[in-house]
Amino acid sequence: MTDAQPASDTPQRGTALRLHRALARIWGSDPRLRGWLTTSNNNDIGTLFLIVATTFFVIGGILALLIRAQLATPDSAFMQPQVYNQIFTMHGTVMMFLFAIPFFEAMSVLLLPGMLGTRDMAFPRLGAYGLWVYIFGGSAVIIAMLMGLAPDGGWFMYPPLSSAAFSPGIGADVWLLGITSIEVSAIATAIEVIVTVLRYRAAGMSLSRMPIFAWYILVVSVMILTAFPPMILGSLLLEVERALDWPFFQVENGGDPLLWQHLFWLFGHPEVYIIFLPAAGMIATILPVMARTNLLGYGWVVAAAVSLAVLSFGLWVHHMFTTGIPHMGLAFFSAASTLVAVPTSVMLFSWIGTLWKGRARMELPMLWIMGFFATFVIGGLTGVMLAVVPFNWQVHDTHFVVAHLHYVLIGGYVFPMVAAIYYFMPLLTGRTRFFKLGEVAFWLVVPSFHITFLAVHMAGLLGQRRRTWTYDADQGWTALNLVASVASYVMAIGFALIILDVAVNAFVAVRGRRNPWGAGTLEWAAAIPSPAYGFASIPIVRGRYPLHDDPDLAVRTARGEGYLGTATRHRRENLIVTTARGTPAQVVVLPGNSALPFLLAVVTSTSFLAPLFDAYIVAGLALMGVVALALIWAWGLGTRVDEGLVDAGNGAMLPLASERTDPPGWWGSVFLLLADGVHFGSLLFGYAFLWTVAPNWPPQSYLEPPLWAVVLALTCALALALGPRLAVRAIAKRGVVWPAIVLGLVGALALTVAAASVMLDRPDPASHAYDATLWLLAGHVGLHTFLSAIMLCYLAARVAAGYASPTRIGEAEIVRLWADFTAATALVALAAAWLPGAFS
């Protein structure tokens, strides 16, 4: 029997090897240098994301050391005030925008397909586009700093300090435009993550069987879509005020600087939880493996993550307790700020209970998690202290707040992410750690961190203000600052050792075995390091820990015994499942490698950065390039023939996603429109805030709506919504499409005319914040009608070219979705512009 066993396995091994080679040819990237510019594979994109984010972390750390060098001694002449202001502004900017969020996005892109049992992310080219926009935007901010053009008003950019009057030059503009482009990148990645988690999973992986990290990252991605748009709007308002003198934040002309604070912290406080929750997801993933048991209270942890996300949007005002908020508001937001301790405690007790029921092994990832526990609890307690209004008034804008922020973000985010890097290193590199610098780094970083920021806490309690470049020797802060500065350099040495340790072990250490930790989740079922195609076939799972439930699953998957276990159609195929139950539903054909994402990122970044040099013509041409490349990108998708049902393996015959009414592009549009809707809602919030709170309101006169414009808007919004519906019906019945397209175009054009009437009636948006806001409302309508018109023309061309049929109707459904959104928001925007004048 022992002699016969290898012979019986030989045909299966040969078949599996041929399958792997065929899939590698189909899914692989160009091995030449230009392959990095054309790749869309999640392994390549995630690796680049990770390297760039780590580079920005190093830059941010160097800036932090410069700050501590300046504050180490009183009356220091190490830096002049202007340089110091730029350094602390850029430190916060780099760490919050260029490192924290992109780093966990990189880990998500790298790990999610494996965890979910799928071959790639939902929109590989969109992921590549987001990467390059992030690189270009972040590089512009860093280059500006090296040229001495960095902003100096703090990473929160409060007006009027950041206005043109008090921050001349292009430093603030670099921040506003560069960071906005980075937020566009984050939104692109968030959409890709959401659709991947909801639709691209292993067969049988219902929502209740998803890995816990997938739940965390799904919640976080939805938060990005709802938290980033207010910040994008605020950046737009401030940049327009600086460039065109539209007075959104000028009190004398009806504006209010507090509007910026509301918009910024509507983003800024949820961002704290956007950063923390992925780290919590890593802890919930790693801790049970280190404890050799399953996660305690899976459902409760999911509910706590969702609750924390919801609560985070009701806390932003606790950053503004000293701005004159009414007492009722202070009480509400103080109570809400303390309430977040409840879902956070649920997570902590789940993790403690998991340790209690298991047998923990103190491997290096577990050491970093223990460092997290010791640090994050302190940060949480000081957060509760800051939620108490009288105490907040005493320590607001002191170094106590600085220390609290670092306890939460370094202890609550960086420590778990270091644990994740060491935990997943065998999966990402295929190597077992040989050099043991990680343990030395741990004992350097964690104690020195506590020494640094406990001293900073004490200095804050003694009254040291944040954002001040020096202090006098007789103020009693000298010893504390010296201790904090020395310990910070020790901590920096520790982090440098971590980077060195990871780099050396990634390239020099010996090859390791698959799944060295004995984990039960699917990412350890693939070959290590993960090949370009991820899985030779899509696994079939029947539990939350598939590798524990079926130890042979990895072998059978590698042999092609799951879904899509052949490469005979010579294209990048992936499986789409039903959202709730994980039942196989569709086969999607993913696009191959292309330079389009890189080129689109170039012209997108040009459109953002050209206004820095008053090159508005170049910016306009770049926007035209964005539209042209986006159309070329979309045109290359789809097919001219109906394939019908295709063999997906395991006896399943499934339709192609392109022959369904809800293809992946439809799902992506839904979530992009969610972000768009939040942006529009933020604009309405700003309008209402100025109306009710800002001085010098109401304006001298209101816009009086002309009857013809009201009638035109109502009838043509209906035409815009009706046109795509009739087009969908005509395509389904193989009828004539162009009358429906013309009807939609007429509706879009007429809505544009109605919006233009608002601008013509108030021709000077620089005269009052009311007029400027009306121009923004009208601009929202004009932009979306323009996009709808392009989509309608594109649909007409696709129908004429044979890309649409009664089964291939998904593109028409996407156009219909956008037209409905445009019509609805146009009516709301025009109503907001016209109703005050109609009732005045």
Steps between C-alpha positions, in 0.01 A plus 500: 500500500779743581662438159171549314403825671748731323414347163127564550570861595724570200220573245325730746824683573569539129152634437530745790840617375367560148206694648730719709723574201203591282353727767839665556518589130147644504523696825869592506642849462764617256832396660678804355528831686205648314291220646477701823327777303251266333428240767157473656566192714416541867838359610691760300269788588496410869879466511552841340240650735681350798846619394383855428297525824801376700718760328259772607505355854877543505467858377237575764723344765795718399278807530394385848865473604560855379208617715637319808848643434353851499304443825777315685634820656348839579566799275633265233644652182500168312213621276346836428125538566403493132693178438362341818145584393558328166656197668219432747239566230665252265554242777128482569414510131740222404404269784122547472455524123806343339573215740217385725216449253711389198683245715190309601365535146821333381452215746139464389589482131769243575300279736129529423490281186670219689281538808185497289611216274493704180762562233522878500325818606176601331650786296872431447554801272321729744740382770795582277353843426457570872860399565648737242280793602618445858865490393474816290300695758720396791819569306378850414445577868846370598677679213331826601631453854855441377473820295391697807145535369324288761196638682556627853149522645474152654379176342139616564546825301260717700394823330551793523860393575503297177331771292685693233535802731691310772654216294619657175682293243413152381576300816138470607392437141744209474343352810141553385545366146752228583302359791177513300658285229611252768143487631382419147742207510360385835143513370599296192657232720203501738255434215718214379516349849124523560402331174768234554376413848132496401523310171843336452525215749552128512200282421299445817657793688191672636525827688501309829798292381715793388838550667469761773750729327270513196223634722726765647630615164148505354384729781806721459454530124141615542627751756751633246220559250302695760780681685730615221246699291453773768878547504513513120225764506682701766822489299309611190341792685829617650690467172227690311508771767879528472500499119181690413416683825163332545432582867398169659710566812510882498277634777464845347345349185268246655746217553611332822836334584314250720351346185847365419532350847166322465585361156853405605398318818206332327787330323769524766337319789364206299850479352632404844273195491571444131861459610428298816249247366733332245752457781225351716418266212861386491493434874176301469666298221838436663405462866293178466780337301758596759263373773434176305124542514212675321393862547259538790176686416540535122150650460550740788829620355338567162218689671753700704692599185181617329389686815834673536484610137153647544586673827818651354292730279330653805813611683664761282397796715709383795795648311319834519396521866681834540335671200183616675276197445162529682482309828246251364740417217788466743301254711391292200843469342667441838262208565549364149878520540492288814256255339764377256662325795220240484567340158874539557466310828305225323797447270751507785303249707465276195876500455566445870244215503666346197832500684332359810349200323812425294869443568695801379845459349719808533624519144609841367154595362354425844758722668387794289135427581585503871670835440176615341295400805730687738497811285153526351321468833689805627416688180135407537487617859653838414243520219221462753667772708497733198130427447427670834440864408658678803818293471504550124491875548809480720718284273370603156790580265760379751750217465260280696290477181815428297590213732145360494499504120830312483391243756195424289666510158838341575384263772163433338613486137875469445560225758226270358621569145854398598349182645318446170818546296682236703198268503445513123869514404513125417196544276626812322864395458492121521781514756537416867654767719864420575651821636350598836526878496123522552517407866773757564293762317195420711684559827640825364175638359234424761676619820646806327158585356349507848785706640463750215130557514443465873745790527306687230177434694653656809631800310152558364346480847755759610380731225735456204314609188519299181626657176740737683858493377676562832449575871677678784723317746299614803172340387579160654490291182872463430562158660181350359580613147860379521388156620234483226749599231768249604243218522357595160841442339520158666155424361616609153792257520251225582281579200807511276592151623150377413529625142849350473383170649205470261711590196782259585268210582295563186801450274755294694318266738437136415188380322221408735210258501140588425287613796771494771258640759233231448233758411159398372426778251527473122795728432728220625356253246677662205859437404756725673584755391162544335507458120348763271177301466463431873311169486515237227126457559249681718468312832174362636460578871254375758610683812671804645839324522521299175849359552403365841174359365670337200879452530521378138330809356826664390608190305164454326485868412848485350392203288216701348219322685325824596317741271668630183764231528604514133678751277353385169333834419835683535367804685499634855185348648376545854192397694225732622271374776172615649553763768341332801537125448811477282333286235682501162312742277715635214833465324684826445779556249755744644700730269868437442805716559483851357674837515162676516487525884845659506416745219166589658674562832747732324229717346291490820794621708577765237145632527546532877849647504500731194298772684796536739681679220191683370503262202123480480505425128724202568264389777206525260683299235590243762134466598416442135772235499339338806170473314665367182709237678204392713296443182787305341527296821127419502488429126752220536266306729206282400439285196295504179363145535269324743682201647214373711577270790862391546640198680622615843595155624337268752206461263405870519404692188509873576439817298773754434484814711482705179170326421329593828316816601728556800859456377788606726498845339143550621603416857799730476276781375264453795778559750660780300162673498480444876819708536365751248176526695687560827699773326176661383350463847808668648444792264141530620623478862745784436223707340274443801782571745583834342130582483437436869832575671722725290508874569382741229212278394250523345638664185359826373277319252403148407493334161148518360431193283370571149191294425636375169812360669294318766275341237801413285680333792198292605414376152856439385605319819216262416629473141854424623371225728263361237744490205733227632202295617357503150846416365521195727156389381592554136821297534310221676250483212762557226324825414621841390705669774580845363163671588554407866860623487388831346234539770763454771741742332229765471426456870868536592543808281189668638607437860832661414313806370296517821821483708662766282207731571599496868852616414373768262264640764785524757799591280748585778575197725774697676256751646342280770517141622134462395584573137806275512292213639241545225777469243615177662147358496462593135846361428401168656203482264708597196776249573260210540290586196824516300599153624153364430511639145839334439365170631192521277715566193730217601201267535376596155843423352517165681159400370599599146823298529315188614607497865141492630233232471202378703747310720793747489301782656713579805658814352158648431401431862811687618408802286149485639636501855711811437216679322264435794756638744560806284130576462429459873794706627440767235146556623618516863782742413276730299234487771761604758596792277146613415279432801637773732427762234159352424388528865677824594 
